[in-house]
XYZ file of C-alpha atoms in Angstrom:
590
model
C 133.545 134.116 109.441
C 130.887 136.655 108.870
C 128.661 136.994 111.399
C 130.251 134.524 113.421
C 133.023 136.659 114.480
C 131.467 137.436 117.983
C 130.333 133.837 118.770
C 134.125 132.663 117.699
C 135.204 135.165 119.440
C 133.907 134.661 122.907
C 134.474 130.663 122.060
C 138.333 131.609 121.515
C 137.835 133.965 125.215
C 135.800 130.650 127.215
C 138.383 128.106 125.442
C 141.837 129.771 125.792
C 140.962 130.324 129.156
C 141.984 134.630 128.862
C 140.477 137.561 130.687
C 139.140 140.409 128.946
C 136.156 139.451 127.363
C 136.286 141.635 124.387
C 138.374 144.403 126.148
C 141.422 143.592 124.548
C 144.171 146.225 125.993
C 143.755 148.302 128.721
C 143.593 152.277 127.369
C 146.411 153.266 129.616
C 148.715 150.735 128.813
C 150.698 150.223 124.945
C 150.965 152.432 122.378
C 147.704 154.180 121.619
C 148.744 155.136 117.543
C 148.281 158.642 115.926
C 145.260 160.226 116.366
C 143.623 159.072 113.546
C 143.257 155.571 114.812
C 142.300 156.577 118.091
C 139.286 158.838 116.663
C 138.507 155.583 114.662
C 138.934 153.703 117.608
C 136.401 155.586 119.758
C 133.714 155.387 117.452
C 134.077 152.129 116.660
C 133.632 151.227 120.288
C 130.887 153.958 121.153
C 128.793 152.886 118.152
C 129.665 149.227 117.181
C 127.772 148.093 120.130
C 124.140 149.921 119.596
C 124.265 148.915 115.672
C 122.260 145.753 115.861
C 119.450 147.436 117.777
C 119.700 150.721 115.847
C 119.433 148.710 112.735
C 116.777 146.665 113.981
C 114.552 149.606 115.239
C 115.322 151.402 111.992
C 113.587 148.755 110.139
C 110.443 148.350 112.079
C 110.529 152.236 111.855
C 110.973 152.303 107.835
C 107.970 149.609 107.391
C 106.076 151.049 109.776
C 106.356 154.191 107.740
C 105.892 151.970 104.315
C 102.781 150.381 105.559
C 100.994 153.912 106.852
C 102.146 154.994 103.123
C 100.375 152.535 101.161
C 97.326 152.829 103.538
C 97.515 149.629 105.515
C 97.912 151.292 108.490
C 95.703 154.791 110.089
C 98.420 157.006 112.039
C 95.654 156.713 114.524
C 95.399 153.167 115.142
C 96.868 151.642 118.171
C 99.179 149.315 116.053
C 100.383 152.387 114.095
C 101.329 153.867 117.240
C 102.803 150.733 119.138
C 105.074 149.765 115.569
C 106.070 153.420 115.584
C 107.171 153.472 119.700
C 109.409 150.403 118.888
C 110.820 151.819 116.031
C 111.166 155.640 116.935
C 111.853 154.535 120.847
C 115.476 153.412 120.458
C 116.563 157.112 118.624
C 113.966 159.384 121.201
C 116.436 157.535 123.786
C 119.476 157.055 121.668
C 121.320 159.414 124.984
C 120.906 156.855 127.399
C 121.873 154.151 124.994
C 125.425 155.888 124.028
C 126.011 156.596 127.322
C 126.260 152.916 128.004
C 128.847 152.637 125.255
C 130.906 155.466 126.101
C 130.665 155.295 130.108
C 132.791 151.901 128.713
C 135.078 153.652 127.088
C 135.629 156.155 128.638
C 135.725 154.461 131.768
C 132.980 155.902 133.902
C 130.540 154.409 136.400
C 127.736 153.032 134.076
C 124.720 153.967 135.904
C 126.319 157.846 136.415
C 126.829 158.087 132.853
C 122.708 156.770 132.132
C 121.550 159.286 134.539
C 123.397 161.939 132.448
C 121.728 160.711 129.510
C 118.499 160.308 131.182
C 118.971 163.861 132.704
C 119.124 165.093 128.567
C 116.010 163.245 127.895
C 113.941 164.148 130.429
C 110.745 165.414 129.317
C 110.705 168.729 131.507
C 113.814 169.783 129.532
C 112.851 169.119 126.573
C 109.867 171.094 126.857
C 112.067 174.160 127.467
C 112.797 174.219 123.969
C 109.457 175.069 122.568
C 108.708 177.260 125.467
C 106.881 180.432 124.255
C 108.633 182.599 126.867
C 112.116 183.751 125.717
C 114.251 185.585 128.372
C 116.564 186.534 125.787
C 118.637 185.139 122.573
C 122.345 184.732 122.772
C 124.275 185.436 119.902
C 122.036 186.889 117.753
C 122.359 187.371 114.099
C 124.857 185.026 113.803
C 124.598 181.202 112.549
C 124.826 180.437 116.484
C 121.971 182.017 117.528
C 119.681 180.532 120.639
C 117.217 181.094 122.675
C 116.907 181.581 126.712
C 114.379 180.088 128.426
C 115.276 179.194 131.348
C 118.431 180.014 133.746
C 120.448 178.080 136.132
C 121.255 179.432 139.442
C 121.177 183.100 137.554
C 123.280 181.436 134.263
C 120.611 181.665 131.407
C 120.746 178.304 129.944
C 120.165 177.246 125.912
C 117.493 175.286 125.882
C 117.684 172.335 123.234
C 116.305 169.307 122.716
C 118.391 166.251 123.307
C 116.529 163.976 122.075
C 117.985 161.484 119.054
C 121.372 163.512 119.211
C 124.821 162.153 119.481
C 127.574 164.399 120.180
C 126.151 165.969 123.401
C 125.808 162.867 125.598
C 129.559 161.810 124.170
C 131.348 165.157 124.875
C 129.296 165.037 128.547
C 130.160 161.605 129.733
C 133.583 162.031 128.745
C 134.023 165.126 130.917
C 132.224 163.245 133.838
C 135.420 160.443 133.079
C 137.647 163.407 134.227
C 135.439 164.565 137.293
C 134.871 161.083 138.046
C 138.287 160.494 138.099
C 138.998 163.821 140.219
C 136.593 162.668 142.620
C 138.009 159.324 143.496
C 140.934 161.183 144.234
C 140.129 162.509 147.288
C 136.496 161.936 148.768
C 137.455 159.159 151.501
C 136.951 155.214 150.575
C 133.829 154.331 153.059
C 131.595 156.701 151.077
C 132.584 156.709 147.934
C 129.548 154.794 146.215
C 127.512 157.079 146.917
C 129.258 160.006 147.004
C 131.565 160.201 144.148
C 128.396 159.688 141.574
C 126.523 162.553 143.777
C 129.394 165.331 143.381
C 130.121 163.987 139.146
C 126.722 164.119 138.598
C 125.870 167.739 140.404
C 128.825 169.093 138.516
C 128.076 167.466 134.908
C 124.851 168.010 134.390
C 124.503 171.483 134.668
C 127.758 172.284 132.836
C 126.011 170.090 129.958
C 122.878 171.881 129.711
C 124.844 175.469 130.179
C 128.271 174.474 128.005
C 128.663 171.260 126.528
C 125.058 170.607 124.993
C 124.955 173.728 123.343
C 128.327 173.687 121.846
C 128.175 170.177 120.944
C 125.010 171.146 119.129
C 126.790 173.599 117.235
C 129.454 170.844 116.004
C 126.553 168.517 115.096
C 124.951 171.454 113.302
C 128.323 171.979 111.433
C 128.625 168.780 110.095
C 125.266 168.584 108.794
C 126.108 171.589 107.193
C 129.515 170.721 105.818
C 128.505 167.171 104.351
C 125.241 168.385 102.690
C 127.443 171.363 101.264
C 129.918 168.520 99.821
C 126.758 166.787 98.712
C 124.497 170.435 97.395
C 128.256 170.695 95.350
C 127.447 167.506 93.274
C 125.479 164.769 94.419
C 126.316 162.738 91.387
C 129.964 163.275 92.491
C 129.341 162.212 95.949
C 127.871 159.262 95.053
C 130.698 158.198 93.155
C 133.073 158.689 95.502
C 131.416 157.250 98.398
C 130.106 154.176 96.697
C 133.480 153.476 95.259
C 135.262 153.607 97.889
C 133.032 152.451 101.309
C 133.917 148.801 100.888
C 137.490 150.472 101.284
C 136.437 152.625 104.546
C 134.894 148.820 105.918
C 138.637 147.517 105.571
C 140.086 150.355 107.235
C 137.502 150.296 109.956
C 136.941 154.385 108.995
C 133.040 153.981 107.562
C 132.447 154.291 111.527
C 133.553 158.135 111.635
C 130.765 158.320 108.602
C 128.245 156.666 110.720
C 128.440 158.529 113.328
C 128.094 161.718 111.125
C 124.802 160.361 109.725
C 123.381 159.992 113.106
C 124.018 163.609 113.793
C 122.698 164.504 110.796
C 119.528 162.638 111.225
C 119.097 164.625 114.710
C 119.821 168.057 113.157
C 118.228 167.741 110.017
C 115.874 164.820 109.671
C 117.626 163.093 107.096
C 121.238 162.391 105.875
C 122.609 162.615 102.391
C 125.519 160.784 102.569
C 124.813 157.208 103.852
C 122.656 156.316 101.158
C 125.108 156.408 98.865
C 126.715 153.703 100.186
C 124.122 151.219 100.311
C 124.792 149.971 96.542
C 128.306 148.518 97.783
C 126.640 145.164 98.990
C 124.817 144.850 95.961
C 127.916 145.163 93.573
C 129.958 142.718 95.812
C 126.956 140.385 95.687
C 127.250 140.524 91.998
C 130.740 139.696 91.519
C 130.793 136.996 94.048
C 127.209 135.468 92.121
C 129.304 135.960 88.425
C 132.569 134.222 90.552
C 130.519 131.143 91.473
C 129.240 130.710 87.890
C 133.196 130.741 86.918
C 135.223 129.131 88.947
C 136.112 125.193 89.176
C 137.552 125.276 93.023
C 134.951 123.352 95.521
C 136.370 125.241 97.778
C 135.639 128.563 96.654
C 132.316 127.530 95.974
C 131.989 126.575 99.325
C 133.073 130.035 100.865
C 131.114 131.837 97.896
C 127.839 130.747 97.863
C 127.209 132.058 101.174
C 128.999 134.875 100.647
C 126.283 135.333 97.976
C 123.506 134.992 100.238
C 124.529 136.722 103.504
C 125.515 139.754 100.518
C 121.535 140.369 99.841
C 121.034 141.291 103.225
C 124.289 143.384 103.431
C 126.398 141.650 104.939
C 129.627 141.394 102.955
C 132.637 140.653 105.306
C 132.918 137.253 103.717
C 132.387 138.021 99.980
C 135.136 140.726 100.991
C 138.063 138.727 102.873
C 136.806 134.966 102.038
C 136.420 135.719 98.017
C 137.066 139.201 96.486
C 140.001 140.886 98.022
C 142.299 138.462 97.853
C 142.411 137.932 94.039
C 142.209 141.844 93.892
C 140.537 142.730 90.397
C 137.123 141.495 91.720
C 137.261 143.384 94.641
C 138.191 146.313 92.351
C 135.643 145.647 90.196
C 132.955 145.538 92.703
C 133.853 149.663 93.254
C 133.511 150.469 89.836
C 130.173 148.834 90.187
C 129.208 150.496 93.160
C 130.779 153.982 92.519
C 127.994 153.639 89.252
C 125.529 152.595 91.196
C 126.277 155.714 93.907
C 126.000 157.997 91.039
C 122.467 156.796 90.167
C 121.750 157.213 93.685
C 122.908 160.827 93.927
C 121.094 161.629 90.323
C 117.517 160.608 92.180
C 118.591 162.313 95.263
C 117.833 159.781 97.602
C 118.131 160.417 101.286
C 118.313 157.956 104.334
C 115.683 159.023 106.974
C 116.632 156.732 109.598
C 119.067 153.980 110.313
C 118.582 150.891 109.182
C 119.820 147.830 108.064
C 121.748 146.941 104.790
C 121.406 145.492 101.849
C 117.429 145.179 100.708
C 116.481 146.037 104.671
C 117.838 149.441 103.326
C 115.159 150.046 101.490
C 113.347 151.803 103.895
C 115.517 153.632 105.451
C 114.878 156.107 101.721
C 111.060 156.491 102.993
C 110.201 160.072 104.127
C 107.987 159.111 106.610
C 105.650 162.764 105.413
C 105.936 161.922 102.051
C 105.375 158.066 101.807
C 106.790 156.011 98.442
C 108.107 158.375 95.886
C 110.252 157.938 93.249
C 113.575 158.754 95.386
C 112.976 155.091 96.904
C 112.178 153.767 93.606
C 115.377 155.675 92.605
C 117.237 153.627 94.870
C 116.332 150.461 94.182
C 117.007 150.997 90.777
C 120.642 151.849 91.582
C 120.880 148.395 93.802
C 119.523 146.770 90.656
C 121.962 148.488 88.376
C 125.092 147.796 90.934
C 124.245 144.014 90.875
C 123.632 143.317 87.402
C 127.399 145.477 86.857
C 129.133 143.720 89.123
C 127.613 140.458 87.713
C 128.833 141.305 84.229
C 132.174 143.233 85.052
C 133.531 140.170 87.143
C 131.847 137.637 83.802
C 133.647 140.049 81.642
C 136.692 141.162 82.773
C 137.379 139.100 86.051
C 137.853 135.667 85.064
C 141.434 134.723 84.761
C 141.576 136.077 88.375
C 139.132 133.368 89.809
C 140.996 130.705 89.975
C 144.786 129.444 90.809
C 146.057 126.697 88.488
C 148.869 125.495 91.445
C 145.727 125.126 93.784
C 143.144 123.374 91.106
C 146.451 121.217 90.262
C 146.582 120.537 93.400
C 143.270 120.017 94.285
C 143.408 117.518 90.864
C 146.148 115.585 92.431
C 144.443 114.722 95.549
C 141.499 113.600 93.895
C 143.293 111.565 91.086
C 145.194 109.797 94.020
C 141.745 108.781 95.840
C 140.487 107.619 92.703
C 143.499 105.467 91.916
C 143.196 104.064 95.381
C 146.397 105.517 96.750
C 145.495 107.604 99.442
C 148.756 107.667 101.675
C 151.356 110.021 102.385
C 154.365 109.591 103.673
C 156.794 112.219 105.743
C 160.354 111.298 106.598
C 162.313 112.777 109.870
C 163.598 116.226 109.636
C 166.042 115.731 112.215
C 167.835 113.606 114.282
C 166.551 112.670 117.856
C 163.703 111.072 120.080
C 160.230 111.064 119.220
C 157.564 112.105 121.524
C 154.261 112.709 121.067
C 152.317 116.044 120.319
C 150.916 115.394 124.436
C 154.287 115.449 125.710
C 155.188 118.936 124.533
C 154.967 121.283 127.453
C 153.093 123.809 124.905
C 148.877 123.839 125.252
C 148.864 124.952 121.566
C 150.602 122.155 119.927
C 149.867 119.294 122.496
C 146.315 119.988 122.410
C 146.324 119.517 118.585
C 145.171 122.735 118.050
C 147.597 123.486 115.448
C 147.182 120.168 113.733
C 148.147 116.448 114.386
C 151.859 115.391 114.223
C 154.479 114.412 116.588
C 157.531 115.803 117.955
C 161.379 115.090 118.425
C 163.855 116.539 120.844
C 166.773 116.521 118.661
C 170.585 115.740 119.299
C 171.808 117.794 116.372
C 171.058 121.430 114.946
C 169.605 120.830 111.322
C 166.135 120.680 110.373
C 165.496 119.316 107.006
C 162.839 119.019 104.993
C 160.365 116.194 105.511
C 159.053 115.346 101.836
C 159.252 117.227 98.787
C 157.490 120.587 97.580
C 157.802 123.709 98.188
C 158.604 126.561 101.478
C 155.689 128.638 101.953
C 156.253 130.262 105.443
C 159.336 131.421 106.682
C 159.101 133.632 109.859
C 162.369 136.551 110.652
C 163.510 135.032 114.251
C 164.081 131.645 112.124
C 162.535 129.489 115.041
C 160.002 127.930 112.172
C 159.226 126.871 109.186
C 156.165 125.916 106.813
C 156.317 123.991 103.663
C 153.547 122.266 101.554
C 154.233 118.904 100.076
C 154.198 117.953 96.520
C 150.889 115.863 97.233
C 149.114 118.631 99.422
C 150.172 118.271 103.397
C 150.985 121.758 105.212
C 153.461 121.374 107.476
C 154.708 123.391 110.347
C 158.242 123.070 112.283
C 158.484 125.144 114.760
C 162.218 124.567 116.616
C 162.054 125.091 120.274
C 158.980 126.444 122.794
C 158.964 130.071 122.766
C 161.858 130.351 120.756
C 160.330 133.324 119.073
C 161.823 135.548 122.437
C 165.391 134.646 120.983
C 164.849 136.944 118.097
C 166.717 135.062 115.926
C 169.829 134.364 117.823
C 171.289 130.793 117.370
C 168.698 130.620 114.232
C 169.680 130.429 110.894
C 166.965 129.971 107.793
C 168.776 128.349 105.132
C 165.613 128.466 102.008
C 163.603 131.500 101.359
C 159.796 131.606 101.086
C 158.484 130.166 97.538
C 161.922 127.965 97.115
C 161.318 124.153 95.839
C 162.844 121.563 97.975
C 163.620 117.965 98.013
C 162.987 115.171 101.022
C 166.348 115.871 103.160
C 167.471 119.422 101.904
C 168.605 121.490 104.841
C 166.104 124.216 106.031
C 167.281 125.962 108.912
C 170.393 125.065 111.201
C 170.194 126.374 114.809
C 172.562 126.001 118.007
C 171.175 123.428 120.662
C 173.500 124.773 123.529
C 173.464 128.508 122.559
C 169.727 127.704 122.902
C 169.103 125.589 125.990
C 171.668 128.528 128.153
C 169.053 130.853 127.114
C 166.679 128.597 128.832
C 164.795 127.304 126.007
C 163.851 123.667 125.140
C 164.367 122.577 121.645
C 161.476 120.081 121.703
C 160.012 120.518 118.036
C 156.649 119.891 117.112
C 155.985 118.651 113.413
C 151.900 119.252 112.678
C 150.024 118.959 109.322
C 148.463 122.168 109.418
C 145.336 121.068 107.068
C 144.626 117.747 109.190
C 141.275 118.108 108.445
C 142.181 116.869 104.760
C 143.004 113.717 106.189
C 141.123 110.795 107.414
C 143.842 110.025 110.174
C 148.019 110.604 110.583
C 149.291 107.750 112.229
C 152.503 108.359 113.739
C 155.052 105.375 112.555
C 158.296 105.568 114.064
C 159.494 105.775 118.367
C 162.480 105.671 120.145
C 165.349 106.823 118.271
C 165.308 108.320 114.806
C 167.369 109.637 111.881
C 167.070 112.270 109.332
C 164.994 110.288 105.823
C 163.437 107.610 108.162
C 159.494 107.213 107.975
C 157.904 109.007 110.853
C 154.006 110.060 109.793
C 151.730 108.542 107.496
C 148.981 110.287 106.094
C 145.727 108.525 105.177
C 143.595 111.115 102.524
C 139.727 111.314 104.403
C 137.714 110.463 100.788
C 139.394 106.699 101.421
C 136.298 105.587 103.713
C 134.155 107.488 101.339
C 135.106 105.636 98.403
C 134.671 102.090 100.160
C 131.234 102.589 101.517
C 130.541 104.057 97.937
C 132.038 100.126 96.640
C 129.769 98.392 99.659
C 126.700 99.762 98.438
C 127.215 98.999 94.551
C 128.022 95.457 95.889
C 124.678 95.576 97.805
């Protein structure tokens, strides 16, 4: 889907009629999994929602940096200085903006969680930290060392600037989840609106600015150190690894925990190291996927591919990934060897991100210093995007080929169109049981009698043996038995699915008689199952038949009511290029 997934998704949410909207488990409820995935987890759901306008603002801030660099803007014009509010505005705030996210996930009163955030912002604080009057410095001589400018009801207080920094306002509002919580607990229900936020907030706020900011500063301040260590140890190595293997951390959802990283390094240091290394991934993907559209035979391929292609030059590569590359596995391989090159390139010129950004080319300048202007460490990089591409171009050309395409589908595919052009476009599917027909409307299931699932038909049967409907071959078989999914010889997916809800049965009074892959003939027993053993459970045994891929067809006409018998006709299946071909004949004519 691409960048569709959010519009699908809330179509799915609007259509299915389900609650949520895009809160898909409550935290307290299910199994919460080790603590990896819940770290993952958290930053996926603190950060996902700020990357569009973090990306965005990144941009404007990168070309507003490119155009003061080669002189088409004057730092002290009034454009300069609007371009570089809209651009430098998001990160100056970027406090208030996480503590939207995480006040969401972490369950706290929205506008409680902003004040905190606004609280860390606010410009009388931030001045503290450039104050020329020190009261003292804690922890001096050590790597931890701050200074005292100010003091808190007697409590000297760090003073640092908040500003752009992530870990702070994270650590802050997730304590203010626990006072919050503490709170409700006993202030009395007529006055807790107001008062609930007034004790969280007179209790979290100083604690940040006296324990939590400071601390969480340290952390930040720690990874900055530890990843540009990993990076000062061989940046050429880093690159490798990291451009090898981020279109792996996208899969597994754990480029997020990176991310976030980079965003703390970009408030302690200025820049980040590691990031940029990555940025050559969408370029070797969009290589292969360009080399697999110059190779392969499969319209339909094609038809996922080329924009895959396209949406890959602006880094976006969810669809080359799952729609082309991963599932015929060398590619996808292939585009991380291309990468991991191209990563090394980047680490040889040194390149450094100096904001967030976008991918793909809107990368590009992300690698300005906005002090230095152009220099050959963004030149650097686009030379490694250049490199990746053109690698993963000839790699997948080279090397990929025989993975492109599968004969059984382009055989398939073949057979479909050889029957359209010999004017035999039907299909015919014979009853795989015994019983009554009804019609997909009168199943008491909104999936199937909506039509969701396909068009078809359904029969309450009078024995327990499903057979199969035509000839070809079982490619679904499920472990409670209750269904079953074959593909014809001529191209229909079908689904049988024995029962509503049947699934809850666990297999009992199932029993699959084929395995997944097996060949079968019109009539061969599939799966026998016990009608009573069933209908005590409290089950109905009404069972849809749907042709998964009814878009393939022009129109399934059900053929057979009333009564019917295992081999008799019951759907016939019209191929959709039929009306094609005979407007095609009634303008020759004309």
């Amino acid at each position: 889907m691409g960048n569709e997934v959010a519009d699908v998704y809330d179509a799915v949410v609007k259509e299915g009629g389900f609650s949520g909207g895009g809160q898909v488990a409550d935290d307290d409820e299910g199994d919460k999994g080790n603590l990896l995935d819940r770290f993952i987890d958290l930053i996926s759901g603190i950060f996902t929602p700020i990357l569009g306008a973090m990306c965005a603002t990144g941009m404007i801030k990168g070309l507003t940096a490119m155009c003061s660099s080669f002189g088409w803007l004057s730092t002290n014009s009034g454009t300069y200085k609007v371009l570089y509010a809209i651009g430098d505005g998001f990160f100056y705030f970027l406090p208030i903006m996480l503590a939207v996210t995480a006040a969401k996930k972490f369950k706290v009163e929205r506008f409680t969680a902003m004040t905190i955030g606004a609280a860390m912002c606010y410009p009388v604080i931030t001045a503290l930290a450039s104050d020329k009057n020190v009261i003292t410095t804690l922890f001096a001589g050590t790597p931890f060392a701050s200074e005292v400018h100010t003091t808190f009801l007697g409590i000297p207080m760090i003073s640092m600037n908040y500003t752009s920094t992530v870990i702070p306002v994270i650590l802050a509002v997730w304590f203010a989840s626990i006072v919050e919580k503490w709170c409700k607990k006993w202030i009395p229900t007529v006055v807790k609106t107001f008062l609930v936020p007034f004790v969280t907030l007179l209790i979290v706020i100083p604690l940040t600015f006296l324990i939590i900011g400071p601390v969480a500063t340290w952390i930040g301040d720690a990874l900055a150190a530890i990843t540009s260590s990993i990076y000062n140890f061989s940046p050429i190595l880093a690159g490798l690894v990291v451009g090898a293997f981020w279109q792996v951390f996208v899969i597994f959802g754990v480029h997020g925990g990176l991310v976030a990283v980079a965003i703390a390094n970009l408030a302690a240091m200025g820049y980040d190291p590691i990031i940029s290394l990555s940025l050559v991934a969408s370029f070797a993907q969009t290589g292969i996927v360009l080399a697999i559209l110059m190779q392969t035979k499969d319209e339909k391929l094609k038809g996922i591919a080329f924009p895959a292609f396209i949406s890959g030059i602006f880094g976006v590569t969810e669809s080359a990934i799952y729609g082309v590359t991963l599932s015929r596995k060398k590619p996808f391989v292939l585009s991380c060897i291309g990468a991991g090159l191209g990563g090394m390139i980047i680490g040889f010129f040194g390149t450094k991100g100096y904001m967030m950004g976008g991918m793909g080319i809107f990368s590009i300048p992300t690698a300005i210093n906005p002090k230095v202007g152009m220099n050959i460490l963004v030149y650097g990089l686009m030379i490694a995007m250049a490199v990746s591409f053109i690698l993963g171009l000839v790699l997948q050309l080279v090397f990929g080929k025989s993975s492109v395409d599968n004969p059984e589908e382009l055989a398939l595919q073949k057979a479909k169109e050889e029957k359209v052009e010999n004017n035999n476009p039907d299909e015919k599917l014979v009853s795989p049981l015994n019983g009554q027909v009804m019609t997909l409307s009168e199943v008491k299931d909104e999936v199937f009698s909506s039509g969701a699932m396909g068009k078809g038909m359904a029969i309450e049967p009078t024995d327990g043996v499903l057979h199969a409907p035509a000839d070809g071959q079982i490619i679904m078989t499920f472990p409670t038995s209750h269904a079953i999914g074959m593909r014809t010889t001529d191209g229909a997916e079908i689904l049988m699915h024995i029962g509503m809800d049947t699934v809850n049965l666990q297999g009992k009074g199932f029993n699959t008689l084929v395995e997944k892959g097996q060949n079968v003939k019109a009539g061969d027993e599939l799966v026998k199952f016990d009608i009573p053993a069933i209908k005590k459970a409290g089950y109905s045994v009404t069972t849809p038949i749907v042709v998964t891929n009814s878009q393939d067809y022009a129109d399934i006409e059900r053929t057979a009511d009333g009564q019917v018998k295992v081999g008799h006709e019951i759907l016939d299946l019209q191929v959709e290029k039929q009306e094609i071909l005979a407007g095609s004949a009634q303008l020759a004519y004309q």
